[in-house]
Every structure is written in C-alpha cells, then in structure tokens.
PDB file of C-alpha atoms in Angstrom:
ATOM      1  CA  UNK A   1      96.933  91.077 -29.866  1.00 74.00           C
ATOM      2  CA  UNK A   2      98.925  91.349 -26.486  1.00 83.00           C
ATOM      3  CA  UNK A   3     101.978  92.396 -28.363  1.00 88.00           C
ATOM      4  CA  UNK A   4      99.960  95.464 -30.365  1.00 85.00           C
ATOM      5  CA  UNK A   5      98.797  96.897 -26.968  1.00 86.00           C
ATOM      6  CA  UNK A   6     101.868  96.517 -25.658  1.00 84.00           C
ATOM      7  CA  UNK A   7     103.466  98.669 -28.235  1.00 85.00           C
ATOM      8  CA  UNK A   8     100.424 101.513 -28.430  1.00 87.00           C
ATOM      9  CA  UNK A   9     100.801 101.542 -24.933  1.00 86.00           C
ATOM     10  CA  UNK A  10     104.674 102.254 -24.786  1.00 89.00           C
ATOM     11  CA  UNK A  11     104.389 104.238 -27.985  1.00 84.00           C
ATOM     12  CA  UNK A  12     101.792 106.851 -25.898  1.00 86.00           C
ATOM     13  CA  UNK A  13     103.654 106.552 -22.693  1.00 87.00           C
ATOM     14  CA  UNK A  14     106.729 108.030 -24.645  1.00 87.00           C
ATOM     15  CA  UNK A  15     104.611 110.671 -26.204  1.00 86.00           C
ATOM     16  CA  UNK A  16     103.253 111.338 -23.226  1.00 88.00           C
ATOM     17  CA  UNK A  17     106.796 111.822 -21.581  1.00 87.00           C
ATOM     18  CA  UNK A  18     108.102 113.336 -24.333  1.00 86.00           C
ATOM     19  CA  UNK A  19     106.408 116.726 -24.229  1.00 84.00           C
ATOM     20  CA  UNK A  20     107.164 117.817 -20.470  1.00 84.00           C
ATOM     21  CA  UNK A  21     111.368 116.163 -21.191  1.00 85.00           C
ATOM     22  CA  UNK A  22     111.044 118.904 -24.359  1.00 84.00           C
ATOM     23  CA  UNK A  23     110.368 121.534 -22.297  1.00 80.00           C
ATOM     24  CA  UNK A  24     112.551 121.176 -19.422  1.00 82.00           C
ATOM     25  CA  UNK A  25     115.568 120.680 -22.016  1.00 82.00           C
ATOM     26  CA  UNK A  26     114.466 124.159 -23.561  1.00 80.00           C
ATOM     27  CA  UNK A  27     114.600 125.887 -20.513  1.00 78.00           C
ATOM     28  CA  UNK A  28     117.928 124.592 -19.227  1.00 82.00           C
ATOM     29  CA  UNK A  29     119.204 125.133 -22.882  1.00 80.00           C
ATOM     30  CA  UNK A  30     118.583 128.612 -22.363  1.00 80.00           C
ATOM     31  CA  UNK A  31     119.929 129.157 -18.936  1.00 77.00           C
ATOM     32  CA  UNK A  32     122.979 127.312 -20.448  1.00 82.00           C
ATOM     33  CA  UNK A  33     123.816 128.835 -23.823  1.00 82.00           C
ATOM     34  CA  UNK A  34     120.873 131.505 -23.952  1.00 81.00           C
ATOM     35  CA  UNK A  35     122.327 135.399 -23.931  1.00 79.00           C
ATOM     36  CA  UNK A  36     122.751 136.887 -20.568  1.00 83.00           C
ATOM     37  CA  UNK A  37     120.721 140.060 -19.804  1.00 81.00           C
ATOM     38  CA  UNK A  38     120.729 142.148 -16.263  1.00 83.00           C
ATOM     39  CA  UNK A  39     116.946 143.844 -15.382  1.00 79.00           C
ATOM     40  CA  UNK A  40     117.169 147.295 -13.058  1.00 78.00           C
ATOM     41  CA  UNK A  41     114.377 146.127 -10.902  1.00 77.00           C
ATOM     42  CA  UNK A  42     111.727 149.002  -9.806  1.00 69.00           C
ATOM     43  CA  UNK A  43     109.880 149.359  -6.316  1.00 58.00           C
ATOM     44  CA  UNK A  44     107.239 147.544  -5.319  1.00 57.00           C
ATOM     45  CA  UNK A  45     105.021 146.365  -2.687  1.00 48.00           C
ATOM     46  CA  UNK A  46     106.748 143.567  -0.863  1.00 49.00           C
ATOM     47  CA  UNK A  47     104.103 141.846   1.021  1.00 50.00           C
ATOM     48  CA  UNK A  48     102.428 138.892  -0.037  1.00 54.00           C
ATOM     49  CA  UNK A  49     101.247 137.135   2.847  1.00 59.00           C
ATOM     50  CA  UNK A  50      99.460 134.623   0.342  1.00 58.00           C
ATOM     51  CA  UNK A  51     102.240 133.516  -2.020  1.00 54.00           C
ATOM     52  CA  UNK A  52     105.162 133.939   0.403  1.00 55.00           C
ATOM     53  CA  UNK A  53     108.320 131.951  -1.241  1.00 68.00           C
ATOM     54  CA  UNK A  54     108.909 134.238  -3.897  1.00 74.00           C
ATOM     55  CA  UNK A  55     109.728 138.193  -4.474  1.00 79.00           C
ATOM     56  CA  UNK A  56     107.395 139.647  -7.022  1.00 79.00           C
ATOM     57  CA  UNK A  57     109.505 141.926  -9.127  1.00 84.00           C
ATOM     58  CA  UNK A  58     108.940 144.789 -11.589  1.00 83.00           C
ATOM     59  CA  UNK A  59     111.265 146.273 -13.967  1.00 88.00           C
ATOM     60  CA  UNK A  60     112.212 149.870 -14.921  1.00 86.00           C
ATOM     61  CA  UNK A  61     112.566 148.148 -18.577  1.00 89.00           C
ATOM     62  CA  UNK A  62     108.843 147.440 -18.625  1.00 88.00           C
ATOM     63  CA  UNK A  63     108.122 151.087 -19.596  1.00 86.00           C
ATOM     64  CA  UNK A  64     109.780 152.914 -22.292  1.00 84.00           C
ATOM     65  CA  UNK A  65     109.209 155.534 -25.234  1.00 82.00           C
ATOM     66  CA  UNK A  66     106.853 154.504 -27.629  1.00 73.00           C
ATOM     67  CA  UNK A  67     105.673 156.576 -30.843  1.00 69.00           C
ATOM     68  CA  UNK A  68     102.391 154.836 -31.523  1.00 67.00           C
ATOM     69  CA  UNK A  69      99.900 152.640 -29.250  1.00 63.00           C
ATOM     70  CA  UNK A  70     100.523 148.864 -30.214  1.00 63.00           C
ATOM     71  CA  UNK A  71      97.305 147.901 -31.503  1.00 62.00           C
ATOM     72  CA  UNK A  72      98.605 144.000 -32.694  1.00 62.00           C
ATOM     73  CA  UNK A  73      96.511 141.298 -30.663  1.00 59.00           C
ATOM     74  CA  UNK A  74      98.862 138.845 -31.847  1.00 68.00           C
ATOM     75  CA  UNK A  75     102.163 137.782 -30.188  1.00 76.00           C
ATOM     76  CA  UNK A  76     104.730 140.870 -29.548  1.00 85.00           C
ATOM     77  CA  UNK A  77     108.293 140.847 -28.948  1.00 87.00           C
ATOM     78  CA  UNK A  78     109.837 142.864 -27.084  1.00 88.00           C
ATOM     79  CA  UNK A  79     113.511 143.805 -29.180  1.00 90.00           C
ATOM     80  CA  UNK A  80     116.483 144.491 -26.565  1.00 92.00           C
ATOM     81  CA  UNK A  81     119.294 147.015 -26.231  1.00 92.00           C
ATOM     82  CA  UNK A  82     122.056 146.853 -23.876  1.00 92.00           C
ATOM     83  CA  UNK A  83     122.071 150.847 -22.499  1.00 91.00           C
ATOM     84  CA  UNK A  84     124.890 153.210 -21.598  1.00 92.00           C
ATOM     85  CA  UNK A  85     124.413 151.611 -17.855  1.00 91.00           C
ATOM     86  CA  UNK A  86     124.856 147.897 -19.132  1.00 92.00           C
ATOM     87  CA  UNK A  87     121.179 147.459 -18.119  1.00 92.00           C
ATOM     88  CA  UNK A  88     118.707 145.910 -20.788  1.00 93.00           C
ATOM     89  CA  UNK A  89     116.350 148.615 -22.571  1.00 92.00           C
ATOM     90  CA  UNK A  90     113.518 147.432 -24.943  1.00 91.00           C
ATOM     91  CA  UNK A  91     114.647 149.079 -28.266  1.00 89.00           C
ATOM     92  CA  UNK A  92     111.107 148.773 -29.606  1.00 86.00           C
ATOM     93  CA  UNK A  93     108.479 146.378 -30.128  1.00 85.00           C
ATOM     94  CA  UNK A  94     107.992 143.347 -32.664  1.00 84.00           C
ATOM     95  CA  UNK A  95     105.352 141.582 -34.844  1.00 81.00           C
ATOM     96  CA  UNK A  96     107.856 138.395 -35.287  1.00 79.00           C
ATOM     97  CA  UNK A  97     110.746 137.133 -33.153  1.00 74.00           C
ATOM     98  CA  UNK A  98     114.325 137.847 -34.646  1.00 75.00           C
ATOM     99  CA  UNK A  99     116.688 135.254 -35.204  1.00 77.00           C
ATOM    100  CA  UNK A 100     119.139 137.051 -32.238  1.00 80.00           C
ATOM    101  CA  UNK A 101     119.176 136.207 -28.717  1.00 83.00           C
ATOM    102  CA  UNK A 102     117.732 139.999 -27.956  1.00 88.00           C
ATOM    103  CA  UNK A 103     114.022 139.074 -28.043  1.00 89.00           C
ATOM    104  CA  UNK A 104     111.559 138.305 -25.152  1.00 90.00           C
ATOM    105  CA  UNK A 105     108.050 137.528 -25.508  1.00 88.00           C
ATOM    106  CA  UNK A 106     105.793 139.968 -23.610  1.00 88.00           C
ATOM    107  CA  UNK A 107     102.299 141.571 -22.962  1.00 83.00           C
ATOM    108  CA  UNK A 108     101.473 144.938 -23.892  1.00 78.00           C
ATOM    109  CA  UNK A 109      99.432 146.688 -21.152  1.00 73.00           C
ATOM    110  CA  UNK A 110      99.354 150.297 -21.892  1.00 74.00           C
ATOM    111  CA  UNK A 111      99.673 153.147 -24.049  1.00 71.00           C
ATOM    112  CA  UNK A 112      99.485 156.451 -22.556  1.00 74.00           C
ATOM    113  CA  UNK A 113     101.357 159.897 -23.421  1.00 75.00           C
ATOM    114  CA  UNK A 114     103.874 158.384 -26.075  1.00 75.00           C
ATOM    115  CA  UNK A 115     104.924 155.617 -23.276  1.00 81.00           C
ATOM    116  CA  UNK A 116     104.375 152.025 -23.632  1.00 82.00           C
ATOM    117  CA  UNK A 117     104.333 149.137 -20.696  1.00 84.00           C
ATOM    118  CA  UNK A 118     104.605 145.860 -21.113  1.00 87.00           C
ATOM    119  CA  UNK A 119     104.475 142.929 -18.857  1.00 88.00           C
ATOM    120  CA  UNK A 120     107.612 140.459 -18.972  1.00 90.00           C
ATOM    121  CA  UNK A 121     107.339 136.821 -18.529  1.00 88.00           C
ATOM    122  CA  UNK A 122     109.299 136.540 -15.595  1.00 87.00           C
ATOM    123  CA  UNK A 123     107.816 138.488 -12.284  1.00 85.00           C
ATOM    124  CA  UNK A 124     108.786 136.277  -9.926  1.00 84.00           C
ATOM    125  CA  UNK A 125     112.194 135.080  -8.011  1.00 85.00           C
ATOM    126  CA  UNK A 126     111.456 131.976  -6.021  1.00 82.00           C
ATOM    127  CA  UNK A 127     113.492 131.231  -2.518  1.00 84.00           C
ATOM    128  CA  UNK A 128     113.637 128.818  -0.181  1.00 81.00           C
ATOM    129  CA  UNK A 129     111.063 128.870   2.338  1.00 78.00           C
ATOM    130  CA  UNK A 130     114.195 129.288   5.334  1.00 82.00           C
ATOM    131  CA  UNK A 131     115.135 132.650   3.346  1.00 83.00           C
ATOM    132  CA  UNK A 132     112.041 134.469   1.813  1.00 81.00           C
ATOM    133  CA  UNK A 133     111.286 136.700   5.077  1.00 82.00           C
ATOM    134  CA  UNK A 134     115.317 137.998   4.775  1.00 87.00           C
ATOM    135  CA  UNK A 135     114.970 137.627   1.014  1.00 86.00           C
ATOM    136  CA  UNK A 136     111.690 139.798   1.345  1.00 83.00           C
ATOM    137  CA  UNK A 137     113.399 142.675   3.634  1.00 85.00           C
ATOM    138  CA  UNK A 138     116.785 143.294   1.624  1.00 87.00           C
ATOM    139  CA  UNK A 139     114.950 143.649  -1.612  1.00 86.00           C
ATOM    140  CA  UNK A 140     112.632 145.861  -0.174  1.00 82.00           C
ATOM    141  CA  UNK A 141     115.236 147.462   1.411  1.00 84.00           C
ATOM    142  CA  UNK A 142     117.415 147.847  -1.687  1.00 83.00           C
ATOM    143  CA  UNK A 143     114.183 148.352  -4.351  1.00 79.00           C
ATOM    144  CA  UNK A 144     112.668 151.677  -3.280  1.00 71.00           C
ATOM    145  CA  UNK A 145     112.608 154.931  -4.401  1.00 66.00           C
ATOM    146  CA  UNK A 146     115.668 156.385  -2.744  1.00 72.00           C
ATOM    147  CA  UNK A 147     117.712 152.995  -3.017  1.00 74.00           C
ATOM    148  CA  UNK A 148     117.703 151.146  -6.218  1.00 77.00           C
ATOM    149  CA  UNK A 149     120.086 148.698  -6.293  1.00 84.00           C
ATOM    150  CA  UNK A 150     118.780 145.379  -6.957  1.00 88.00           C
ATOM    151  CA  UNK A 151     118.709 143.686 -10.139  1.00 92.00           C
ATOM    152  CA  UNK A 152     117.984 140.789 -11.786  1.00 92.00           C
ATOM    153  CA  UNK A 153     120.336 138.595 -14.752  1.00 93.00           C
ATOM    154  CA  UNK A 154     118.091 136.739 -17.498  1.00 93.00           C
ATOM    155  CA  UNK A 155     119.071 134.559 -19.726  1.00 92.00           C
ATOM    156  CA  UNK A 156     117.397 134.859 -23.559  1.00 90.00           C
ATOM    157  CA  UNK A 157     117.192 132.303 -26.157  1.00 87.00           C
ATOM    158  CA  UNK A 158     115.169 132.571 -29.191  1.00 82.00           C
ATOM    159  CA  UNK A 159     112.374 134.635 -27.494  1.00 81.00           C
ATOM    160  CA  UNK A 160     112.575 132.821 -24.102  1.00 84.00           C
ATOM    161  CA  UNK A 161     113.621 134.197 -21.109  1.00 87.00           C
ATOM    162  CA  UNK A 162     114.672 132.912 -17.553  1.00 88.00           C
ATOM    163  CA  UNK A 163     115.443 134.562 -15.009  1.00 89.00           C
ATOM    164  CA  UNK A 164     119.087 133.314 -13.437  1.00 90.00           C
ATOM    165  CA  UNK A 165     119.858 135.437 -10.468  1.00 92.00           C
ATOM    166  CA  UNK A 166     118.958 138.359  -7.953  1.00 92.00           C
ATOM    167  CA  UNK A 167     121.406 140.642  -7.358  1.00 93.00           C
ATOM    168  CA  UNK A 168     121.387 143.426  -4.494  1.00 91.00           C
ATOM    169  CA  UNK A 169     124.355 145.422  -3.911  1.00 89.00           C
ATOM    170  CA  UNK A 170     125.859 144.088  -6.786  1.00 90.00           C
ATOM    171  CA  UNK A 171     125.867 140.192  -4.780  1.00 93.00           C
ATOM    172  CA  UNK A 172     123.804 137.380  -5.755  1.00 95.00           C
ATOM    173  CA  UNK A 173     121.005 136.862  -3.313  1.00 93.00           C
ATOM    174  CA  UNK A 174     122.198 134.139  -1.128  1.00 92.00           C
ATOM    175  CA  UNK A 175     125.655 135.965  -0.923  1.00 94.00           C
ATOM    176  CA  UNK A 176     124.364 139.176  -0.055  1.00 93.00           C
ATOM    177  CA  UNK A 177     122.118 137.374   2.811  1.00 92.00           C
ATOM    178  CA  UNK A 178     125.268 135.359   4.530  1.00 92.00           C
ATOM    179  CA  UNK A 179     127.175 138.860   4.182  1.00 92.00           C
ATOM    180  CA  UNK A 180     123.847 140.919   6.028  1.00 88.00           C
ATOM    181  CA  UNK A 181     122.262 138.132   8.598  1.00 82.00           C
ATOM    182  CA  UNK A 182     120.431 140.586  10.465  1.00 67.00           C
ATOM    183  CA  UNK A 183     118.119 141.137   7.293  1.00 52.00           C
TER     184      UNK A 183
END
C-alpha cells in the first residue's frame, strides 16, 4: 500500500513540476531560436510611482491601416512585415496563427476611421531596481514626440513573443546608461 502512494505521489509531483519546466523551456526556446523583430517604441507617460522597476512601453506598430473593424472574439494574430525602415509593421490581422515566425498574439482594442489598434503582449521592460530611475529618464528622454529613438528587439516563435532588449540611441539599455551616467 506504502509503495502505491509512493508512486501517485511522485507521479503528481512530476506533473505538477512538469507544467511550469514546459513553459519556461518555451520561452527560452524562443528567445533562443525564435525570429528577431525590432519595435519603434511611441511616447508615453513615464511615471509610475506604483510599479517602479519596469518602463511601460507602447509601440507605433500597435496602430495601423485597417479596411474593416475586426469583429472576431476569438484569438487574433497579428501577421508581421519587416518595413522600408527595418522596423516591424503588422501586415494585417489573423483568424489562425501561420506556421512562420511572423505572428504575435494580440488584443484588438479599436476600430476607428479605417485604423485599427491592438494591444501587444509585451508592454513592459523590467530593470533592476539600482537602474529604473536612469532607465526611466533616457527613455523618456529618447521616446517623445520630437525625439524618437528608442526601440525595442522581440523575439517570435510560433505566435509567442519576448521581448529581448531596449535600445536607445541605437545601444542596448545598460550600454547606453554606462555611456550617459548623468541620466
């Protein structure tokens, strides 16, 4: 009797394990082989004196030409073009994922005047406690409206998406903040 516990016990320990172990793996999978994608990032209000270790982001991408309102409830992917800037467009929008690594999952949120917005997966880029305050500052320094250049690289696999890096001034966060210490 000991020995049948023993094994339904170990046998829902592992299944227990199992699930969070499968998802981990499919995330690094992606950052590791998943397609790489770079995100113009768009202003936005910086402060967050409630969340504070992360810079919420939104993306010019998010909003683009569409002929029709999407009026699918059901799961939409958002189908990816590389533009004449090397930034990612959305092409159009999806029913089903395609079998190419072009696709992200993503929330429609409005339809008005032939354009569509969506809401990607991925809003936020988390720092390190020591750096969010300069972290904060150069993207908001780098994101407005007369100074865009910050961006983001994702990775895409199969419909998921992770964000890699934050670029601003074409440097990798934690570059561009030992290169500008007074931000």
């Amino acid at each position: 009797m000991k020995t049948v516990r023993l094994v339904i016990f170990i046998f829902v320990a592992l299944a227990q394990l199992s699930v969070p172990a499968t998802m981990i793996w499919q995330r690094e999978h992606t950052l590791r082989v998943g397609r790489v994608w770079k995100f113009r990032t768009a202003p936005v209000d910086p402060e967050d004196a409630v969340r504070g270790r992360y810079i919420r982001l939104r993306f010019v991408a998010e909003e683009f030409t569409q002929p029709r309102e999407l009026t699918s409830t059901a799961s939409v992917w958002a189908i990816l073009k590389e533009g004449a800037d090397g930034f990612a467009e959305i092409d159009h929008l999806a029913d089903a994922p395609p079998s190419e690594n072009n696709a992200i999952k993503v929330e429609p949120a409005s339809w008005q005047d032939g354009k569509q917005r969506v809401t990607f997966p991925f809003q936020q880029f988390w720092v390190t406690e020591t750096n969010a305050p300069a972290a904060e500052r150069a993207y908001a320094a780098n994101s407005n409206r007369q100074k865009q250049n910050a961006y983001v690289t994702v990775r895409v696999r199969k419909g998921d998406a992770m964000m890699e890096q934050l670029y601003i001034d074409g440097q990798p966060l934690p570059d561009y903040l030992r290169a500008h210490p007074a931000h």
